[in-house]
Amino acid sequence: MKGRLIVWEGVEGSGKTTQVAAIAEWLQSTQSQEVVTTREPGGTALGKHLRNLLLKEEIHTIHDKTELCLYAADRIQHLEEVIKPALAQGKIVLCDRFTASSIAYQCYGRGLDYSLVEQFNQIATNGLGPDLTIWLKLDVRIGLQRVKLRGESDRFEKAALEFHQRVHQGYQDIALRQPQTFITIEANQPQALVTQAIQQALSKHFQEFDET
Ligand code: TMP
């Protein structure tokens, strides 16, 4: 059976971690394929070091292009070590963040050139894209408030509101460009309803997928 890559995107505090866990459990009980959950940055041993470098609050001197390279490096390692082997074994891979995060954060957020970010995405993935992306759409103010209530914030979570608003705009633009594969889920509702909405979107996708 063909493997599938399902990616999760959203601003800080959008509830990806909770939803990935809920959907992994649901898929495990409804699909015959094995389910793997992973994330970027940090889905490999090397990636965990890169995640630390990228998110640790004390590091203030990462140049925007360096940041882009480090996310791309994490992605290459992740694809080679985790994603591609899992897909080759016919597994369903649920990946918390992927290339759209680089577009939203490094291009829209940091202001790097779109084509530069796309080039790095292309180098990292060699054209391997998600079968489906679930975007948990949430007002950035609500997301940041949730993060604040959780306690410690990382380098990105501490960034200015305007930065996060630009990131949100990035996701909005991607969703407009790719309505079939970048699915918008309203995340400002009770967790169980968010899970239900994702299940509906995925059921539709699996049905279409089985028919092709
Ligand atoms: P998270 O895994 O807790 O969502 O945190 C990862 C952070 O890294 C988040 O602030 C978004 C950021 N990020 C980028 O800026 N570019 C990327 O390509 C990826 C994968 C994540």
PDB file of C-alpha atoms and ligand atoms in Angstrom:
ATOM      1  CA  MET A   1       0.000   0.000   0.000  1.00  0.00           C
ATOM      2  CA  LYS A   2       1.224   3.509  -0.831  1.00  0.00           C
ATOM      3  CA  GLY A   3       2.407   5.627   2.073  1.00  0.00           C
ATOM      4  CA  ARG A   4       0.898   9.017   2.771  1.00  0.00           C
ATOM      5  CA  LEU A   5       2.363  12.212   4.131  1.00  0.00           C
ATOM      6  CA  ILE A   6      -0.049  14.349   6.122  1.00  0.00           C
ATOM      7  CA  VAL A   7       1.355  17.628   7.393  1.00  0.00           C
ATOM      8  CA  TRP A   8       0.117  19.880  10.187  1.00  0.00           C
ATOM      9  CA  GLU A   9       0.581  23.623  10.143  1.00  0.00           C
ATOM     10  CA  GLY A  10      -0.442  26.597  12.254  1.00  0.00           C
ATOM     11  CA  VAL A  11       0.736  29.529  14.313  1.00  0.00           C
ATOM     12  CA  GLU A  12       2.005  29.153  17.885  1.00  0.00           C
ATOM     13  CA  GLY A  13      -0.617  27.691  20.214  1.00  0.00           C
ATOM     14  CA  SER A  14      -2.884  26.448  17.419  1.00  0.00           C
ATOM     15  CA  GLY A  15      -3.193  23.003  19.032  1.00  0.00           C
ATOM     16  CA  LYS A  16      -1.224  20.891  16.538  1.00  0.00           C
ATOM     17  CA  THR A  17       0.323  18.613  19.156  1.00  0.00           C
ATOM     18  CA  THR A  18      -3.044  17.729  20.719  1.00  0.00           C
ATOM     19  CA  GLN A  19      -4.697  17.165  17.360  1.00  0.00           C
ATOM     20  CA  VAL A  20      -1.854  15.086  15.912  1.00  0.00           C
ATOM     21  CA  ALA A  21      -2.105  12.778  18.944  1.00  0.00           C
ATOM     22  CA  ALA A  22      -5.912  12.502  18.693  1.00  0.00           C
ATOM     23  CA  ILE A  23      -5.856  11.853  14.948  1.00  0.00           C
ATOM     24  CA  ALA A  24      -3.000   9.333  15.213  1.00  0.00           C
ATOM     25  CA  GLU A  25      -5.102   7.327  17.645  1.00  0.00           C
ATOM     26  CA  TRP A  26      -8.158   7.570  15.401  1.00  0.00           C
ATOM     27  CA  LEU A  27      -6.218   6.535  12.286  1.00  0.00           C
ATOM     28  CA  GLN A  28      -4.653   3.608  14.111  1.00  0.00           C
ATOM     29  CA  SER A  29      -8.108   2.281  14.906  1.00  0.00           C
ATOM     30  CA  THR A  30      -9.677   2.942  11.486  1.00  0.00           C
ATOM     31  CA  GLN A  31      -6.907   2.364   8.921  1.00  0.00           C
ATOM     32  CA  SER A  32      -4.955  -0.769   8.138  1.00  0.00           C
ATOM     33  CA  GLN A  33      -1.740   1.204   7.552  1.00  0.00           C
ATOM     34  CA  GLU A  34       0.734   1.869  10.351  1.00  0.00           C
ATOM     35  CA  VAL A  35       0.822   5.474  11.596  1.00  0.00           C
ATOM     36  CA  VAL A  36       4.019   7.379  12.390  1.00  0.00           C
ATOM     37  CA  THR A  37       4.042  10.776  14.103  1.00  0.00           C
ATOM     38  CA  THR A  38       6.991  13.105  13.765  1.00  0.00           C
ATOM     39  CA  ARG A  39       7.862  16.777  13.639  1.00  0.00           C
ATOM     40  CA  GLU A  40      10.064  19.553  12.274  1.00  0.00           C
ATOM     41  CA  PRO A  41      12.369  20.704  13.547  1.00  0.00           C
ATOM     42  CA  GLY A  42      13.539  17.815  15.717  1.00  0.00           C
ATOM     43  CA  GLY A  43      12.332  14.577  14.113  1.00  0.00           C
ATOM     44  CA  THR A  44      15.803  12.978  14.186  1.00  0.00           C
ATOM     45  CA  ALA A  45      18.734  12.824  16.641  1.00  0.00           C
ATOM     46  CA  LEU A  46      20.570  15.536  14.686  1.00  0.00           C
ATOM     47  CA  GLY A  47      17.307  17.443  14.320  1.00  0.00           C
ATOM     48  CA  LYS A  48      16.917  17.601  18.098  1.00  0.00           C
ATOM     49  CA  HIS A  49      20.209  19.506  18.302  1.00  0.00           C
ATOM     50  CA  LEU A  50      19.106  21.796  15.475  1.00  0.00           C
ATOM     51  CA  ARG A  51      15.768  22.383  17.225  1.00  0.00           C
ATOM     52  CA  ASN A  52      17.613  23.392  20.342  1.00  0.00           C
ATOM     53  CA  LEU A  53      19.776  25.816  18.370  1.00  0.00           C
ATOM     54  CA  LEU A  54      16.805  27.283  16.520  1.00  0.00           C
ATOM     55  CA  LEU A  55      14.385  27.702  19.400  1.00  0.00           C
ATOM     56  CA  LYS A  56      16.569  28.420  22.397  1.00  0.00           C
ATOM     57  CA  GLU A  57      15.770  31.857  23.534  1.00  0.00           C
ATOM     58  CA  GLU A  58      19.345  32.860  24.489  1.00  0.00           C
ATOM     59  CA  ILE A  59      20.561  32.660  20.899  1.00  0.00           C
ATOM     60  CA  HIS A  60      19.849  36.069  19.435  1.00  0.00           C
ATOM     61  CA  THR A  61      22.320  36.134  16.601  1.00  0.00           C
ATOM     62  CA  ILE A  62      20.937  33.758  14.000  1.00  0.00           C
ATOM     63  CA  HIS A  63      20.850  35.539  10.653  1.00  0.00           C
ATOM     64  CA  ASP A  64      17.578  35.015   8.757  1.00  0.00           C
ATOM     65  CA  LYS A  65      19.318  33.083   5.976  1.00  0.00           C
ATOM     66  CA  THR A  66      21.185  30.951   8.509  1.00  0.00           C
ATOM     67  CA  GLU A  67      17.844  30.159  10.100  1.00  0.00           C
ATOM     68  CA  LEU A  68      16.453  29.135   6.700  1.00  0.00           C
ATOM     69  CA  CYS A  69      19.466  26.850   6.105  1.00  0.00           C
ATOM     70  CA  LEU A  70      19.130  25.194   9.498  1.00  0.00           C
ATOM     71  CA  TYR A  71      15.453  24.408   8.912  1.00  0.00           C
ATOM     72  CA  ALA A  72      16.367  23.016   5.487  1.00  0.00           C
ATOM     73  CA  ALA A  73      19.169  20.917   7.038  1.00  0.00           C
ATOM     74  CA  ASP A  74      16.750  19.541   9.616  1.00  0.00           C
ATOM     75  CA  ARG A  75      14.300  18.726   6.806  1.00  0.00           C
ATOM     76  CA  ILE A  76      16.859  16.888   4.654  1.00  0.00           C
ATOM     77  CA  GLN A  77      17.941  14.712   7.565  1.00  0.00           C
ATOM     78  CA  HIS A  78      14.316  14.117   8.550  1.00  0.00           C
ATOM     79  CA  LEU A  79      13.250  13.129   5.045  1.00  0.00           C
ATOM     80  CA  GLU A  80      16.164  10.743   4.571  1.00  0.00           C
ATOM     81  CA  GLU A  81      16.066   9.191   8.018  1.00  0.00           C
ATOM     82  CA  VAL A  82      12.357   9.122   8.871  1.00  0.00           C
ATOM     83  CA  ILE A  83       9.854  10.245   6.242  1.00  0.00           C
ATOM     84  CA  LYS A  84      11.051   8.513   3.067  1.00  0.00           C
ATOM     85  CA  PRO A  85      11.659   5.108   4.728  1.00  0.00           C
ATOM     86  CA  ALA A  86       8.220   5.251   6.410  1.00  0.00           C
ATOM     87  CA  LEU A  87       6.478   6.153   3.138  1.00  0.00           C
ATOM     88  CA  ALA A  88       8.362   3.385   1.330  1.00  0.00           C
ATOM     89  CA  GLN A  89       6.969   0.942   3.910  1.00  0.00           C
ATOM     90  CA  GLY A  90       3.441   2.137   3.164  1.00  0.00           C
ATOM     91  CA  LYS A  91       2.974   4.007   6.443  1.00  0.00           C
ATOM     92  CA  ILE A  92       0.882   7.104   7.118  1.00  0.00           C
ATOM     93  CA  VAL A  93       3.238   9.848   8.305  1.00  0.00           C
ATOM     94  CA  LEU A  94       1.752  12.638  10.409  1.00  0.00           C
ATOM     95  CA  CYS A  95       4.328  15.409  10.355  1.00  0.00           C
ATOM     96  CA  ASP A  96       4.006  18.439  12.620  1.00  0.00           C
ATOM     97  CA  ARG A  97       5.241  21.245  10.277  1.00  0.00           C
ATOM     98  CA  PHE A  98       6.985  20.967   6.909  1.00  0.00           C
ATOM     99  CA  THR A  99       7.828  23.241   3.943  1.00  0.00           C
ATOM    100  CA  ALA A 100       4.835  25.568   4.425  1.00  0.00           C
ATOM    101  CA  SER A 101       6.347  26.589   7.770  1.00  0.00           C
ATOM    102  CA  SER A 102       9.450  27.846   5.948  1.00  0.00           C
ATOM    103  CA  ILE A 103       7.252  29.852   3.575  1.00  0.00           C
ATOM    104  CA  ALA A 104       5.114  31.255   6.398  1.00  0.00           C
ATOM    105  CA  TYR A 105       7.908  31.963   8.917  1.00  0.00           C
ATOM    106  CA  GLN A 106      11.061  32.623   6.880  1.00  0.00           C
ATOM    107  CA  CYS A 107       9.416  34.275   3.864  1.00  0.00           C
ATOM    108  CA  TYR A 108       6.334  36.080   5.258  1.00  0.00           C
ATOM    109  CA  GLY A 109       7.565  36.358   8.841  1.00  0.00           C
ATOM    110  CA  ARG A 110      11.232  37.210   8.350  1.00  0.00           C
ATOM    111  CA  GLY A 111      10.804  38.793   4.929  1.00  0.00           C
ATOM    112  CA  LEU A 112      13.153  36.536   2.961  1.00  0.00           C
ATOM    113  CA  ASP A 113      12.613  36.332  -0.772  1.00  0.00           C
ATOM    114  CA  TYR A 114       9.873  33.836  -1.732  1.00  0.00           C
ATOM    115  CA  SER A 115      11.940  32.245  -4.487  1.00  0.00           C
ATOM    116  CA  LEU A 116      14.909  31.792  -2.149  1.00  0.00           C
ATOM    117  CA  VAL A 117      12.757  29.956   0.415  1.00  0.00           C
ATOM    118  CA  GLU A 118      11.198  27.866  -2.358  1.00  0.00           C
ATOM    119  CA  GLN A 119      14.679  26.960  -3.626  1.00  0.00           C
ATOM    120  CA  PHE A 120      15.655  25.706  -0.184  1.00  0.00           C
ATOM    121  CA  ASN A 121      12.405  23.767   0.099  1.00  0.00           C
ATOM    122  CA  GLN A 122      13.083  22.219  -3.288  1.00  0.00           C
ATOM    123  CA  ILE A 123      16.661  21.284  -2.366  1.00  0.00           C
ATOM    124  CA  ALA A 124      15.453  19.710   0.873  1.00  0.00           C
ATOM    125  CA  THR A 125      12.526  17.754  -0.545  1.00  0.00           C
ATOM    126  CA  ASN A 126      13.513  17.180  -4.162  1.00  0.00           C
ATOM    127  CA  GLY A 127       9.824  17.683  -4.955  1.00  0.00           C
ATOM    128  CA  LEU A 128       8.395  15.336  -2.315  1.00  0.00           C
ATOM    129  CA  GLY A 129       5.333  17.181  -1.020  1.00  0.00           C
ATOM    130  CA  PRO A 130       2.542  16.373   1.424  1.00  0.00           C
ATOM    131  CA  ASP A 131      -0.505  14.457   0.198  1.00  0.00           C
ATOM    132  CA  LEU A 132      -2.522  16.746   2.428  1.00  0.00           C
ATOM    133  CA  THR A 133      -1.813  19.613   4.809  1.00  0.00           C
ATOM    134  CA  ILE A 134      -4.106  20.409   7.732  1.00  0.00           C
ATOM    135  CA  TRP A 135      -3.874  24.107   8.646  1.00  0.00           C
ATOM    136  CA  LEU A 136      -5.224  24.828  12.120  1.00  0.00           C
ATOM    137  CA  LYS A 137      -6.367  28.383  11.595  1.00  0.00           C
ATOM    138  CA  LEU A 138      -6.363  30.512  14.722  1.00  0.00           C
ATOM    139  CA  ASP A 139      -6.206  34.209  15.577  1.00  0.00           C
ATOM    140  CA  VAL A 140      -2.562  34.752  16.544  1.00  0.00           C
ATOM    141  CA  ARG A 141      -3.554  36.667  19.678  1.00  0.00           C
ATOM    142  CA  ILE A 142      -5.479  33.665  20.983  1.00  0.00           C
ATOM    143  CA  GLY A 143      -2.603  31.321  20.127  1.00  0.00           C
ATOM    144  CA  LEU A 144      -0.007  33.493  21.847  1.00  0.00           C
ATOM    145  CA  GLN A 145      -2.251  33.796  24.889  1.00  0.00           C
ATOM    146  CA  ARG A 146      -2.468  29.990  25.087  1.00  0.00           C
ATOM    147  CA  VAL A 147       1.336  29.762  24.846  1.00  0.00           C
ATOM    148  CA  LYS A 148       1.720  32.344  27.601  1.00  0.00           C
ATOM    149  CA  LEU A 149      -0.560  30.323  29.882  1.00  0.00           C
ATOM    150  CA  ARG A 150       1.591  27.222  29.231  1.00  0.00           C
ATOM    151  CA  GLY A 151       4.603  28.972  30.777  1.00  0.00           C
ATOM    152  CA  GLU A 152       8.032  29.111  29.106  1.00  0.00           C
ATOM    153  CA  SER A 153       8.232  30.662  25.624  1.00  0.00           C
ATOM    154  CA  ASP A 154      10.819  29.919  22.916  1.00  0.00           C
ATOM    155  CA  ARG A 155      12.565  32.335  20.515  1.00  0.00           C
ATOM    156  CA  PHE A 156       9.638  32.392  18.069  1.00  0.00           C
ATOM    157  CA  GLU A 157       6.908  32.548  20.667  1.00  0.00           C
ATOM    158  CA  LYS A 158       8.595  35.667  22.040  1.00  0.00           C
ATOM    159  CA  ALA A 159       8.574  37.413  18.644  1.00  0.00           C
ATOM    160  CA  ALA A 160       6.378  40.488  18.121  1.00  0.00           C
ATOM    161  CA  LEU A 161       2.669  40.170  17.365  1.00  0.00           C
ATOM    162  CA  GLU A 162       3.262  41.669  13.883  1.00  0.00           C
ATOM    163  CA  PHE A 163       5.686  38.845  13.066  1.00  0.00           C
ATOM    164  CA  HIS A 164       3.024  36.255  13.899  1.00  0.00           C
ATOM    165  CA  GLN A 165       0.405  38.185  11.946  1.00  0.00           C
ATOM    166  CA  ARG A 166       2.640  38.044   8.867  1.00  0.00           C
ATOM    167  CA  VAL A 167       3.087  34.285   9.420  1.00  0.00           C
ATOM    168  CA  HIS A 168      -0.703  33.942   9.597  1.00  0.00           C
ATOM    169  CA  GLN A 169      -1.016  35.878   6.341  1.00  0.00           C
ATOM    170  CA  GLY A 170       1.476  33.455   4.799  1.00  0.00           C
ATOM    171  CA  TYR A 171      -0.722  30.487   5.672  1.00  0.00           C
ATOM    172  CA  GLN A 172      -3.768  32.352   4.417  1.00  0.00           C
ATOM    173  CA  ASP A 173      -2.109  32.914   1.030  1.00  0.00           C
ATOM    174  CA  ILE A 174      -0.976  29.294   0.725  1.00  0.00           C
ATOM    175  CA  ALA A 175      -4.528  28.120   1.553  1.00  0.00           C
ATOM    176  CA  LEU A 176      -5.899  30.346  -1.230  1.00  0.00           C
ATOM    177  CA  ARG A 177      -3.347  29.037  -3.725  1.00  0.00           C
ATOM    178  CA  GLN A 178      -3.808  25.333  -2.854  1.00  0.00           C
ATOM    179  CA  PRO A 179      -7.441  24.852  -1.748  1.00  0.00           C
ATOM    180  CA  GLN A 180      -7.464  21.120  -2.631  1.00  0.00           C
ATOM    181  CA  THR A 181      -4.438  20.036  -0.617  1.00  0.00           C
ATOM    182  CA  PHE A 182      -4.051  22.727   2.074  1.00  0.00           C
ATOM    183  CA  ILE A 183      -7.139  22.256   4.209  1.00  0.00           C
ATOM    184  CA  THR A 184      -8.268  25.028   6.546  1.00  0.00           C
ATOM    185  CA  ILE A 185      -9.655  23.906   9.905  1.00  0.00           C
ATOM    186  CA  GLU A 186     -11.103  26.524  12.261  1.00  0.00           C
ATOM    187  CA  ALA A 187      -9.118  25.961  15.473  1.00  0.00           C
ATOM    188  CA  ASN A 188     -10.944  28.426  17.706  1.00  0.00           C
ATOM    189  CA  GLN A 189     -13.500  25.886  18.919  1.00  0.00           C
ATOM    190  CA  PRO A 190     -13.530  23.065  21.494  1.00  0.00           C
ATOM    191  CA  GLN A 191     -10.820  20.452  20.884  1.00  0.00           C
ATOM    192  CA  ALA A 192     -13.347  17.677  20.201  1.00  0.00           C
ATOM    193  CA  LEU A 193     -14.971  19.729  17.425  1.00  0.00           C
ATOM    194  CA  VAL A 194     -11.585  20.490  15.871  1.00  0.00           C
ATOM    195  CA  THR A 195     -10.809  16.752  15.909  1.00  0.00           C
ATOM    196  CA  GLN A 196     -14.183  16.018  14.278  1.00  0.00           C
ATOM    197  CA  ALA A 197     -13.575  18.569  11.518  1.00  0.00           C
ATOM    198  CA  ILE A 198     -10.143  17.052  10.797  1.00  0.00           C
ATOM    199  CA  GLN A 199     -11.607  13.541  10.753  1.00  0.00           C
ATOM    200  CA  GLN A 200     -14.162  14.662   8.156  1.00  0.00           C
ATOM    201  CA  ALA A 201     -11.477  16.220   5.967  1.00  0.00           C
ATOM    202  CA  LEU A 202      -9.260  13.146   6.221  1.00  0.00           C
ATOM    203  CA  SER A 203     -12.116  10.709   5.563  1.00  0.00           C
ATOM    204  CA  LYS A 204     -12.895  12.604   2.365  1.00  0.00           C
ATOM    205  CA  HIS A 205      -9.242  12.537   1.375  1.00  0.00           C
ATOM    206  CA  PHE A 206      -8.891   8.800   2.065  1.00  0.00           C
ATOM    207  CA  GLN A 207     -12.036   8.077   0.072  1.00  0.00           C
ATOM    208  CA  GLU A 208     -10.775  10.071  -2.929  1.00  0.00           C
ATOM    209  CA  PHE A 209      -7.371   8.459  -2.559  1.00  0.00           C
ATOM    210  CA  ASP A 210      -8.838   4.925  -2.544  1.00  0.00           C
ATOM    211  CA  GLU A 211     -10.849   5.724  -5.694  1.00  0.00           C
ATOM    212  CA  THR A 212      -7.749   6.724  -7.692  1.00  0.00           C
TER     213      THR A 212
HETATM  214  P1  TMP B   1       6.770  23.982  17.217  1.00  0.00           P
HETATM  215  O1  TMP B   1       7.275  22.666  16.744  1.00  0.00           O
HETATM  216  O2  TMP B   1       6.593  24.017  18.673  1.00  0.00           O
HETATM  217  O3  TMP B   1       5.604  24.450  16.460  1.00  0.00           O
HETATM  218  O4  TMP B   1       7.951  25.044  16.993  1.00  0.00           O
HETATM  219  C1  TMP B   1       8.702  25.093  15.874  1.00  0.00           C
HETATM  220  C2  TMP B   1       9.029  26.545  15.584  1.00  0.00           C
HETATM  221  O5  TMP B   1       9.873  26.603  14.444  1.00  0.00           O
HETATM  222  C3  TMP B   1       7.800  27.383  15.275  1.00  0.00           C
HETATM  223  O6  TMP B   1       7.934  28.639  15.890  1.00  0.00           O
HETATM  224  C4  TMP B   1       7.867  27.564  13.779  1.00  0.00           C
HETATM  225  C5  TMP B   1       9.336  27.468  13.470  1.00  0.00           C
HETATM  226  N1  TMP B   1       9.630  26.963  12.129  1.00  0.00           N
HETATM  227  C6  TMP B   1      10.112  27.831  11.161  1.00  0.00           C
HETATM  228  O7  TMP B   1      10.282  29.015  11.421  1.00  0.00           O
HETATM  229  N2  TMP B   1      10.407  27.333   9.916  1.00  0.00           N
HETATM  230  C7  TMP B   1      10.270  26.012   9.597  1.00  0.00           C
HETATM  231  O8  TMP B   1      10.549  25.601   8.460  1.00  0.00           O
HETATM  232  C8  TMP B   1       9.765  25.126  10.614  1.00  0.00           C
HETATM  233  C9  TMP B   1       9.602  23.674  10.307  1.00  0.00           C
HETATM  234  C10 TMP B   1       9.451  25.640  11.855  1.00  0.00           C
END
